[in-house]
């Protein structure tokens, strides 16, 4: 019986492997044998989920030709992987990836760290902060007071509670974008919103244009929906979008939809300017592409003098070209799984109709809690607490990384929750692996790209501050030393650290 469930093409695997660039070895540093480097590279791809478990690998001869190495090198690498439990083979069926017994399956997105590991591992994997109390407790108490009338109904509201839809529409109108409740659908988080949009507008094999880099979990959602991702490189630093590249992709690839984060982009932190927004909406309209604008970071400006541009949907107020996605998860709390979609009424009706075959609706109590926050002024006070915490964390993390890792390069964003860092020539994948050994969890750059891009980057979120930021940077420096030394010995034991 064949054990593999998918296959990795020779060209794809070669591209992923050659993206793993390390800093050149210094004097006296011993390079591992070629077969060992190849085996390590494949193992890293499996551990990061960029090559799936149970994926058939290319034949030895094909991979050797593609990598310009001997077949003996590939055969030895495959044998080493079999001995370590990362590869299984059967005569006539080929070889396929595996994980050793007892190892957790690798996640292809950015899953939260289990709570029991928080005492010994510093989690820089998830860009989410603790709830801003006392506002979470007050919101839930307020929701419970409003619950009784809804308890006498069936509880299914596929478009969302009417009161919350009206409140969200009112907030868009206050921002200068006239909006009716019929243009709003409440969803289970922003991920639920984008999943619904992808299923409505983009069938399997359809092209979706995405920023490069982009948010890892959304990229994986789209891959698993069968989309063909078309990356569009961001401008350098925090300059936002490269409009010439966007026009070219929209004109030549004709993607069905395009996904962008205009406000404090995840992972780079870039803030797209108003003229960039206008031009991108015009280009999408001309190409017949639906532009999905993710606004989950829009309220997280961290510097008081930041002037926020008009929303992307402000250049398409009817919602025929731009579909906007918002969420309470980043601005308030990730545990509050409330998101929403703003679009033309006919799009909302189609999304609501399709929802009958998905999750039926969003929990009523959580909707009531968000509605309480929005209607009482609690939202603004909670978000201001969030900004202060993220600002302090950002400043502490920036100072600690600059002190411990002066070769790492980044531009400090003025909002959002993430720092996009070039790692001085080190492989982000290898840093992530070494980080696990010294007690710091960090996502590598390729998780935010397509086909192995951004190997020389990591993303650092503003989720730790003070002494914990100092400790996180120290552990990252220890991980960097492991990578520079070739991963041999010297792995430093993490200190138990509870903030």
PDB file of N, CA, C and O in Angstrom, residues 215-278:
ATOM      1  N   UNK A 215       0.815  37.620   5.359  1.00  0.00           N
ATOM      2  CA  UNK A 215       0.499  36.933   6.615  1.00  0.00           C
ATOM      3  C   UNK A 215       0.455  35.423   6.391  1.00  0.00           C
ATOM      4  O   UNK A 215      -0.294  34.922   5.558  1.00  0.00           O
ATOM      5  N   UNK A 216       1.253  34.686   7.159  1.00  0.00           N
ATOM      6  CA  UNK A 216       1.466  33.254   6.918  1.00  0.00           C
ATOM      7  C   UNK A 216       0.176  32.444   6.980  1.00  0.00           C
ATOM      8  O   UNK A 216      -0.053  31.563   6.144  1.00  0.00           O
ATOM      9  N   UNK A 217      -0.675  32.693   7.969  1.00  0.00           N
ATOM     10  CA  UNK A 217      -1.874  31.872   8.112  1.00  0.00           C
ATOM     11  C   UNK A 217      -2.842  32.075   6.963  1.00  0.00           C
ATOM     12  O   UNK A 217      -3.527  31.144   6.543  1.00  0.00           O
ATOM     13  N   UNK A 218      -2.920  33.299   6.434  1.00  0.00           N
ATOM     14  CA  UNK A 218      -3.777  33.552   5.279  1.00  0.00           C
ATOM     15  C   UNK A 218      -3.212  32.855   4.040  1.00  0.00           C
ATOM     16  O   UNK A 218      -3.952  32.267   3.241  1.00  0.00           O
ATOM     17  N   UNK A 219      -1.900  32.911   3.852  1.00  0.00           N
ATOM     18  CA  UNK A 219      -1.289  32.215   2.713  1.00  0.00           C
ATOM     19  C   UNK A 219      -1.602  30.726   2.760  1.00  0.00           C
ATOM     20  O   UNK A 219      -1.947  30.110   1.740  1.00  0.00           O
ATOM     21  N   UNK A 220      -1.497  30.132   3.957  1.00  0.00           N
ATOM     22  CA  UNK A 220      -1.766  28.709   4.064  1.00  0.00           C
ATOM     23  C   UNK A 220      -3.241  28.402   3.834  1.00  0.00           C
ATOM     24  O   UNK A 220      -3.588  27.395   3.224  1.00  0.00           O
ATOM     25  N   UNK A 221      -4.116  29.256   4.345  1.00  0.00           N
ATOM     26  CA  UNK A 221      -5.552  29.079   4.093  1.00  0.00           C
ATOM     27  C   UNK A 221      -5.825  29.045   2.594  1.00  0.00           C
ATOM     28  O   UNK A 221      -6.579  28.194   2.110  1.00  0.00           O
ATOM     29  N   UNK A 222      -5.211  29.952   1.863  1.00  0.00           N
ATOM     30  CA  UNK A 222      -5.431  30.023   0.422  1.00  0.00           C
ATOM     31  C   UNK A 222      -4.840  28.816  -0.293  1.00  0.00           C
ATOM     32  O   UNK A 222      -5.428  28.287  -1.237  1.00  0.00           O
ATOM     33  N   UNK A 223      -3.665  28.380   0.146  1.00  0.00           N
ATOM     34  CA  UNK A 223      -3.077  27.178  -0.458  1.00  0.00           C
ATOM     35  C   UNK A 223      -4.000  25.981  -0.281  1.00  0.00           C
ATOM     36  O   UNK A 223      -4.231  25.201  -1.222  1.00  0.00           O
ATOM     37  N   UNK A 224      -4.527  25.806   0.912  1.00  0.00           N
ATOM     38  CA  UNK A 224      -5.361  24.649   1.191  1.00  0.00           C
ATOM     39  C   UNK A 224      -6.713  24.739   0.498  1.00  0.00           C
ATOM     40  O   UNK A 224      -7.382  23.720   0.313  1.00  0.00           O
ATOM     41  N   UNK A 225      -7.103  25.956   0.089  1.00  0.00           N
ATOM     42  CA  UNK A 225      -8.314  26.119  -0.717  1.00  0.00           C
ATOM     43  C   UNK A 225      -8.046  25.841  -2.191  1.00  0.00           C
ATOM     44  O   UNK A 225      -8.967  25.883  -3.001  1.00  0.00           O
ATOM     45  N   UNK A 226      -6.776  25.548  -2.524  1.00  0.00           N
ATOM     46  CA  UNK A 226      -6.434  25.205  -3.897  1.00  0.00           C
ATOM     47  C   UNK A 226      -6.073  26.382  -4.770  1.00  0.00           C
ATOM     48  O   UNK A 226      -6.001  26.253  -6.002  1.00  0.00           O
ATOM     49  N   UNK A 227      -5.821  27.561  -4.175  1.00  0.00           N
ATOM     50  CA  UNK A 227      -5.502  28.747  -4.963  1.00  0.00           C
ATOM     51  C   UNK A 227      -4.077  28.683  -5.496  1.00  0.00           C
ATOM     52  O   UNK A 227      -3.200  28.033  -4.923  1.00  0.00           O
ATOM     53  N   UNK A 228      -3.857  29.368  -6.599  1.00  0.00           N
ATOM     54  CA  UNK A 228      -2.514  29.559  -7.157  1.00  0.00           C
ATOM     55  C   UNK A 228      -2.071  30.961  -6.757  1.00  0.00           C
ATOM     56  O   UNK A 228      -2.577  31.953  -7.268  1.00  0.00           O
ATOM     57  N   UNK A 229      -1.124  31.037  -5.813  1.00  0.00           N
ATOM     58  CA  UNK A 229      -0.706  32.322  -5.270  1.00  0.00           C
ATOM     59  C   UNK A 229       0.263  33.023  -6.217  1.00  0.00           C
ATOM     60  O   UNK A 229       1.224  32.428  -6.692  1.00  0.00           O
ATOM     61  N   UNK A 230      -0.007  34.297  -6.462  1.00  0.00           N
ATOM     62  CA  UNK A 230       0.856  35.119  -7.312  1.00  0.00           C
ATOM     63  C   UNK A 230       1.463  36.201  -6.424  1.00  0.00           C
ATOM     64  O   UNK A 230       0.773  37.151  -6.028  1.00  0.00           O
ATOM     65  N   UNK A 231       2.748  36.084  -6.060  1.00  0.00           N
ATOM     66  CA  UNK A 231       3.344  37.060  -5.137  1.00  0.00           C
ATOM     67  C   UNK A 231       3.678  38.375  -5.835  1.00  0.00           C
ATOM     68  O   UNK A 231       4.122  38.399  -6.985  1.00  0.00           O
ATOM     69  N   UNK A 232       3.449  39.473  -5.118  1.00  0.00           N
ATOM     70  CA  UNK A 232       3.791  40.806  -5.604  1.00  0.00           C
ATOM     71  C   UNK A 232       4.688  41.444  -4.548  1.00  0.00           C
ATOM     72  O   UNK A 232       4.255  41.689  -3.423  1.00  0.00           O
ATOM     73  N   UNK A 233       5.937  41.713  -4.907  1.00  0.00           N
ATOM     74  CA  UNK A 233       6.914  42.194  -3.935  1.00  0.00           C
ATOM     75  C   UNK A 233       6.514  43.545  -3.359  1.00  0.00           C
ATOM     76  O   UNK A 233       6.028  44.430  -4.068  1.00  0.00           O
ATOM     77  N   UNK A 234       6.713  43.699  -2.057  1.00  0.00           N
ATOM     78  CA  UNK A 234       6.528  44.985  -1.397  1.00  0.00           C
ATOM     79  C   UNK A 234       7.690  45.914  -1.755  1.00  0.00           C
ATOM     80  O   UNK A 234       8.772  45.460  -2.131  1.00  0.00           O
ATOM     81  N   UNK A 235       7.457  47.223  -1.644  1.00  0.00           N
ATOM     82  CA  UNK A 235       8.540  48.179  -1.808  1.00  0.00           C
ATOM     83  C   UNK A 235       9.513  48.052  -0.639  1.00  0.00           C
ATOM     84  O   UNK A 235       9.202  47.464   0.396  1.00  0.00           O
ATOM     85  N   UNK A 236      10.691  48.601  -0.785  1.00  0.00           N
ATOM     86  CA  UNK A 236      11.719  48.485   0.238  1.00  0.00           C
ATOM     87  C   UNK A 236      11.306  49.191   1.529  1.00  0.00           C
ATOM     88  O   UNK A 236      10.586  50.188   1.521  1.00  0.00           O
ATOM     89  N   UNK A 237      11.803  48.659   2.656  1.00  0.00           N
ATOM     90  CA  UNK A 237      11.554  49.270   3.942  1.00  0.00           C
ATOM     91  C   UNK A 237      10.080  49.302   4.280  1.00  0.00           C
ATOM     92  O   UNK A 237       9.386  48.295   4.191  1.00  0.00           O
ATOM     93  N   UNK A 238       9.597  50.479   4.656  1.00  0.00           N
ATOM     94  CA  UNK A 238       8.189  50.643   5.012  1.00  0.00           C
ATOM     95  C   UNK A 238       7.460  51.492   3.975  1.00  0.00           C
ATOM     96  O   UNK A 238       6.484  52.171   4.283  1.00  0.00           O
ATOM     97  N   UNK A 239       7.920  51.423   2.709  1.00  0.00           N
ATOM     98  CA  UNK A 239       7.358  52.273   1.658  1.00  0.00           C
ATOM     99  C   UNK A 239       6.028  51.765   1.117  1.00  0.00           C
ATOM    100  O   UNK A 239       5.421  52.409   0.262  1.00  0.00           O
ATOM    101  N   UNK A 240       5.574  50.596   1.579  1.00  0.00           N
ATOM    102  CA  UNK A 240       4.260  50.110   1.152  1.00  0.00           C
ATOM    103  C   UNK A 240       4.314  49.311  -0.135  1.00  0.00           C
ATOM    104  O   UNK A 240       5.219  48.507  -0.347  1.00  0.00           O
ATOM    105  N   UNK A 241       3.357  49.554  -1.011  1.00  0.00           N
ATOM    106  CA  UNK A 241       3.220  48.753  -2.227  1.00  0.00           C
ATOM    107  C   UNK A 241       4.077  49.303  -3.360  1.00  0.00           C
ATOM    108  O   UNK A 241       4.305  50.512  -3.470  1.00  0.00           O
ATOM    109  N   UNK A 242       4.530  48.404  -4.226  1.00  0.00           N
ATOM    110  CA  UNK A 242       5.185  48.770  -5.481  1.00  0.00           C
ATOM    111  C   UNK A 242       4.089  48.771  -6.549  1.00  0.00           C
ATOM    112  O   UNK A 242       3.705  47.718  -7.051  1.00  0.00           O
ATOM    113  N   UNK A 243       3.568  49.942  -6.883  1.00  0.00           N
ATOM    114  CA  UNK A 243       2.403  50.022  -7.777  1.00  0.00           C
ATOM    115  C   UNK A 243       2.703  49.541  -9.186  1.00  0.00           C
ATOM    116  O   UNK A 243       1.824  48.977  -9.849  1.00  0.00           O
ATOM    117  N   UNK A 244       3.932  49.747  -9.671  1.00  0.00           N
ATOM    118  CA  UNK A 244       4.268  49.252 -11.021  1.00  0.00           C
ATOM    119  C   UNK A 244       4.152  47.730 -11.073  1.00  0.00           C
ATOM    120  O   UNK A 244       3.627  47.166 -12.041  1.00  0.00           O
ATOM    121  N   UNK A 245       4.648  47.061 -10.030  1.00  0.00           N
ATOM    122  CA  UNK A 245       4.549  45.598 -10.003  1.00  0.00           C
ATOM    123  C   UNK A 245       3.094  45.148  -9.879  1.00  0.00           C
ATOM    124  O   UNK A 245       2.677  44.163 -10.498  1.00  0.00           O
ATOM    125  N   UNK A 246       2.324  45.864  -9.075  1.00  0.00           N
ATOM    126  CA  UNK A 246       0.914  45.499  -8.940  1.00  0.00           C
ATOM    127  C   UNK A 246       0.179  45.646 -10.267  1.00  0.00           C
ATOM    128  O   UNK A 246      -0.602  44.768 -10.663  1.00  0.00           O
ATOM    129  N   UNK A 247       0.416  46.729 -10.979  1.00  0.00           N
ATOM    130  CA  UNK A 247      -0.260  46.907 -12.268  1.00  0.00           C
ATOM    131  C   UNK A 247       0.112  45.790 -13.230  1.00  0.00           C
ATOM    132  O   UNK A 247      -0.734  45.265 -13.964  1.00  0.00           O
ATOM    133  N   UNK A 248       1.386  45.423 -13.239  1.00  0.00           N
ATOM    134  CA  UNK A 248       1.836  44.366 -14.146  1.00  0.00           C
ATOM    135  C   UNK A 248       1.165  43.039 -13.817  1.00  0.00           C
ATOM    136  O   UNK A 248       0.676  42.335 -14.705  1.00  0.00           O
ATOM    137  N   UNK A 249       1.121  42.679 -12.526  1.00  0.00           N
ATOM    138  CA  UNK A 249       0.510  41.405 -12.134  1.00  0.00           C
ATOM    139  C   UNK A 249      -0.988  41.413 -12.419  1.00  0.00           C
ATOM    140  O   UNK A 249      -1.540  40.437 -12.950  1.00  0.00           O
ATOM    141  N   UNK A 250      -1.673  42.494 -12.088  1.00  0.00           N
ATOM    142  CA  UNK A 250      -3.105  42.555 -12.330  1.00  0.00           C
ATOM    143  C   UNK A 250      -3.411  42.480 -13.825  1.00  0.00           C
ATOM    144  O   UNK A 250      -4.400  41.853 -14.235  1.00  0.00           O
ATOM    145  N   UNK A 251      -2.553  43.085 -14.632  1.00  0.00           N
ATOM    146  CA  UNK A 251      -2.762  43.084 -16.087  1.00  0.00           C
ATOM    147  C   UNK A 251      -2.435  41.732 -16.707  1.00  0.00           C
ATOM    148  O   UNK A 251      -3.200  41.210 -17.535  1.00  0.00           O
ATOM    149  N   UNK A 252      -1.318  41.125 -16.285  1.00  0.00           N
ATOM    150  CA  UNK A 252      -0.847  39.917 -16.964  1.00  0.00           C
ATOM    151  C   UNK A 252      -1.390  38.632 -16.350  1.00  0.00           C
ATOM    152  O   UNK A 252      -1.692  37.679 -17.079  1.00  0.00           O
ATOM    153  N   UNK A 253      -1.519  38.566 -15.025  1.00  0.00           N
ATOM    154  CA  UNK A 253      -1.988  37.342 -14.375  1.00  0.00           C
ATOM    155  C   UNK A 253      -3.500  37.308 -14.236  1.00  0.00           C
ATOM    156  O   UNK A 253      -4.080  36.231 -14.076  1.00  0.00           O
ATOM    157  N   UNK A 254      -4.150  38.481 -14.277  1.00  0.00           N
ATOM    158  CA  UNK A 254      -5.608  38.579 -14.147  1.00  0.00           C
ATOM    159  C   UNK A 254      -6.128  37.760 -12.968  1.00  0.00           C
ATOM    160  O   UNK A 254      -6.991  36.898 -13.131  1.00  0.00           O
ATOM    161  N   UNK A 255      -5.622  38.000 -11.755  1.00  0.00           N
ATOM    162  CA  UNK A 255      -6.090  37.215 -10.604  1.00  0.00           C
ATOM    163  C   UNK A 255      -7.553  37.510 -10.305  1.00  0.00           C
ATOM    164  O   UNK A 255      -8.025  38.631 -10.507  1.00  0.00           O
ATOM    165  N   UNK A 256      -8.252  36.487  -9.821  1.00  0.00           N
ATOM    166  CA  UNK A 256      -9.665  36.676  -9.479  1.00  0.00           C
ATOM    167  C   UNK A 256      -9.805  37.604  -8.289  1.00  0.00           C
ATOM    168  O   UNK A 256     -10.684  38.461  -8.256  1.00  0.00           O
ATOM    169  N   UNK A 257      -8.943  37.412  -7.270  1.00  0.00           N
ATOM    170  CA  UNK A 257      -8.942  38.316  -6.127  1.00  0.00           C
ATOM    171  C   UNK A 257      -7.499  38.657  -5.772  1.00  0.00           C
ATOM    172  O   UNK A 257      -6.553  37.975  -6.187  1.00  0.00           O
ATOM    173  N   UNK A 258      -7.341  39.731  -4.992  1.00  0.00           N
ATOM    174  CA  UNK A 258      -6.033  40.134  -4.475  1.00  0.00           C
ATOM    175  C   UNK A 258      -6.209  40.447  -2.997  1.00  0.00           C
ATOM    176  O   UNK A 258      -7.182  41.097  -2.608  1.00  0.00           O
ATOM    177  N   UNK A 259      -5.284  39.980  -2.190  1.00  0.00           N
ATOM    178  CA  UNK A 259      -5.350  40.167  -0.738  1.00  0.00           C
ATOM    179  C   UNK A 259      -4.238  41.104  -0.303  1.00  0.00           C
ATOM    180  O   UNK A 259      -3.053  40.867  -0.608  1.00  0.00           O
ATOM    181  N   UNK A 260      -4.604  42.192   0.406  1.00  0.00           N
ATOM    182  CA  UNK A 260      -3.610  43.173   0.845  1.00  0.00           C
ATOM    183  C   UNK A 260      -3.895  43.602   2.282  1.00  0.00           C
ATOM    184  O   UNK A 260      -5.029  43.548   2.759  1.00  0.00           O
ATOM    185  N   UNK A 261      -2.825  44.019   2.972  1.00  0.00           N
ATOM    186  CA  UNK A 261      -2.922  44.608   4.310  1.00  0.00           C
ATOM    187  C   UNK A 261      -2.343  46.010   4.195  1.00  0.00           C
ATOM    188  O   UNK A 261      -1.135  46.187   4.171  1.00  0.00           O
ATOM    189  N   UNK A 262      -3.215  47.015   4.119  1.00  0.00           N
ATOM    190  CA  UNK A 262      -2.760  48.388   3.903  1.00  0.00           C
ATOM    191  C   UNK A 262      -2.282  49.050   5.181  1.00  0.00           C
ATOM    192  O   UNK A 262      -1.416  49.927   5.151  1.00  0.00           O
ATOM    193  N   UNK A 263      -2.864  48.651   6.318  1.00  0.00           N
ATOM    194  CA  UNK A 263      -2.600  49.326   7.591  1.00  0.00           C
ATOM    195  C   UNK A 263      -1.674  48.497   8.458  1.00  0.00           C
ATOM    196  O   UNK A 263      -2.063  47.456   8.994  1.00  0.00           O
ATOM    197  N   UNK A 264      -0.400  48.940   8.573  1.00  0.00           N
ATOM    198  CA  UNK A 264       0.595  48.276   9.419  1.00  0.00           C
ATOM    199  C   UNK A 264       0.670  46.793   9.065  1.00  0.00           C
ATOM    200  O   UNK A 264       0.362  45.902   9.848  1.00  0.00           O
ATOM    201  N   UNK A 265       1.111  46.616   7.850  1.00  0.00           N
ATOM    202  CA  UNK A 265       1.177  45.324   7.178  1.00  0.00           C
ATOM    203  C   UNK A 265       1.841  44.259   8.039  1.00  0.00           C
ATOM    204  O   UNK A 265       2.828  44.515   8.728  1.00  0.00           O
ATOM    205  N   UNK A 266       1.266  43.073   8.002  1.00  0.00           N
ATOM    206  CA  UNK A 266       1.828  41.901   8.686  1.00  0.00           C
ATOM    207  C   UNK A 266       2.519  41.042   7.637  1.00  0.00           C
ATOM    208  O   UNK A 266       1.848  40.531   6.742  1.00  0.00           O
ATOM    209  N   UNK A 267       3.885  40.932   7.660  1.00  0.00           N
ATOM    210  CA  UNK A 267       4.773  41.148   8.808  1.00  0.00           C
ATOM    211  C   UNK A 267       5.585  42.445   8.818  1.00  0.00           C
ATOM    212  O   UNK A 267       6.274  42.700   9.793  1.00  0.00           O
ATOM    213  N   UNK A 268       5.586  43.248   7.751  1.00  0.00           N
ATOM    214  CA  UNK A 268       6.596  44.311   7.658  1.00  0.00           C
ATOM    215  C   UNK A 268       6.268  45.543   8.488  1.00  0.00           C
ATOM    216  O   UNK A 268       7.168  46.313   8.827  1.00  0.00           O
ATOM    217  N   UNK A 269       4.989  45.784   8.790  1.00  0.00           N
ATOM    218  CA  UNK A 269       4.594  46.985   9.506  1.00  0.00           C
ATOM    219  C   UNK A 269       4.379  48.193   8.614  1.00  0.00           C
ATOM    220  O   UNK A 269       4.113  49.294   9.111  1.00  0.00           O
ATOM    221  N   UNK A 270       4.453  48.032   7.285  1.00  0.00           N
ATOM    222  CA  UNK A 270       4.310  49.159   6.364  1.00  0.00           C
ATOM    223  C   UNK A 270       2.887  49.716   6.390  1.00  0.00           C
ATOM    224  O   UNK A 270       1.909  48.978   6.557  1.00  0.00           O
ATOM    225  N   UNK A 271       2.782  51.027   6.200  1.00  0.00           N
ATOM    226  CA  UNK A 271       1.501  51.721   6.110  1.00  0.00           C
ATOM    227  C   UNK A 271       1.382  52.302   4.712  1.00  0.00           C
ATOM    228  O   UNK A 271       2.126  53.215   4.346  1.00  0.00           O
ATOM    229  N   UNK A 272       0.470  51.776   3.900  1.00  0.00           N
ATOM    230  CA  UNK A 272       0.301  52.251   2.531  1.00  0.00           C
ATOM    231  C   UNK A 272      -0.264  53.666   2.534  1.00  0.00           C
ATOM    232  O   UNK A 272      -1.192  53.978   3.292  1.00  0.00           O
ATOM    233  N   UNK A 273       0.283  54.534   1.689  1.00  0.00           N
ATOM    234  CA  UNK A 273      -0.170  55.913   1.609  1.00  0.00           C
ATOM    235  C   UNK A 273      -1.505  56.029   0.887  1.00  0.00           C
ATOM    236  O   UNK A 273      -1.959  55.113   0.193  1.00  0.00           O
ATOM    237  N   UNK A 274      -2.114  57.198   1.030  1.00  0.00           N
ATOM    238  CA  UNK A 274      -3.447  57.394   0.447  1.00  0.00           C
ATOM    239  C   UNK A 274      -3.420  57.301  -1.072  1.00  0.00           C
ATOM    240  O   UNK A 274      -4.309  56.708  -1.686  1.00  0.00           O
ATOM    241  N   UNK A 275      -2.396  57.873  -1.697  1.00  0.00           N
ATOM    242  CA  UNK A 275      -2.329  57.810  -3.160  1.00  0.00           C
ATOM    243  C   UNK A 275      -2.094  56.376  -3.626  1.00  0.00           C
ATOM    244  O   UNK A 275      -2.619  55.957  -4.660  1.00  0.00           O
ATOM    245  N   UNK A 276      -1.308  55.599  -2.867  1.00  0.00           N
ATOM    246  CA  UNK A 276      -1.118  54.189  -3.209  1.00  0.00           C
ATOM    247  C   UNK A 276      -2.447  53.447  -3.176  1.00  0.00           C
ATOM    248  O   UNK A 276      -2.736  52.622  -4.043  1.00  0.00           O
ATOM    249  N   UNK A 277      -3.262  53.727  -2.193  1.00  0.00           N
ATOM    250  CA  UNK A 277      -4.557  53.061  -2.072  1.00  0.00           C
ATOM    251  C   UNK A 277      -5.452  53.399  -3.262  1.00  0.00           C
ATOM    252  O   UNK A 277      -6.105  52.520  -3.835  1.00  0.00           O
ATOM    253  N   UNK A 278      -5.481  54.674  -3.612  1.00  0.00           N
ATOM    254  CA  UNK A 278      -6.309  55.093  -4.745  1.00  0.00           C
ATOM    255  C   UNK A 278      -5.856  54.393  -6.029  1.00  0.00           C
ATOM    256  O   UNK A 278      -6.684  53.871  -6.795  1.00  0.00           O
TER     257      UNK A 278
END
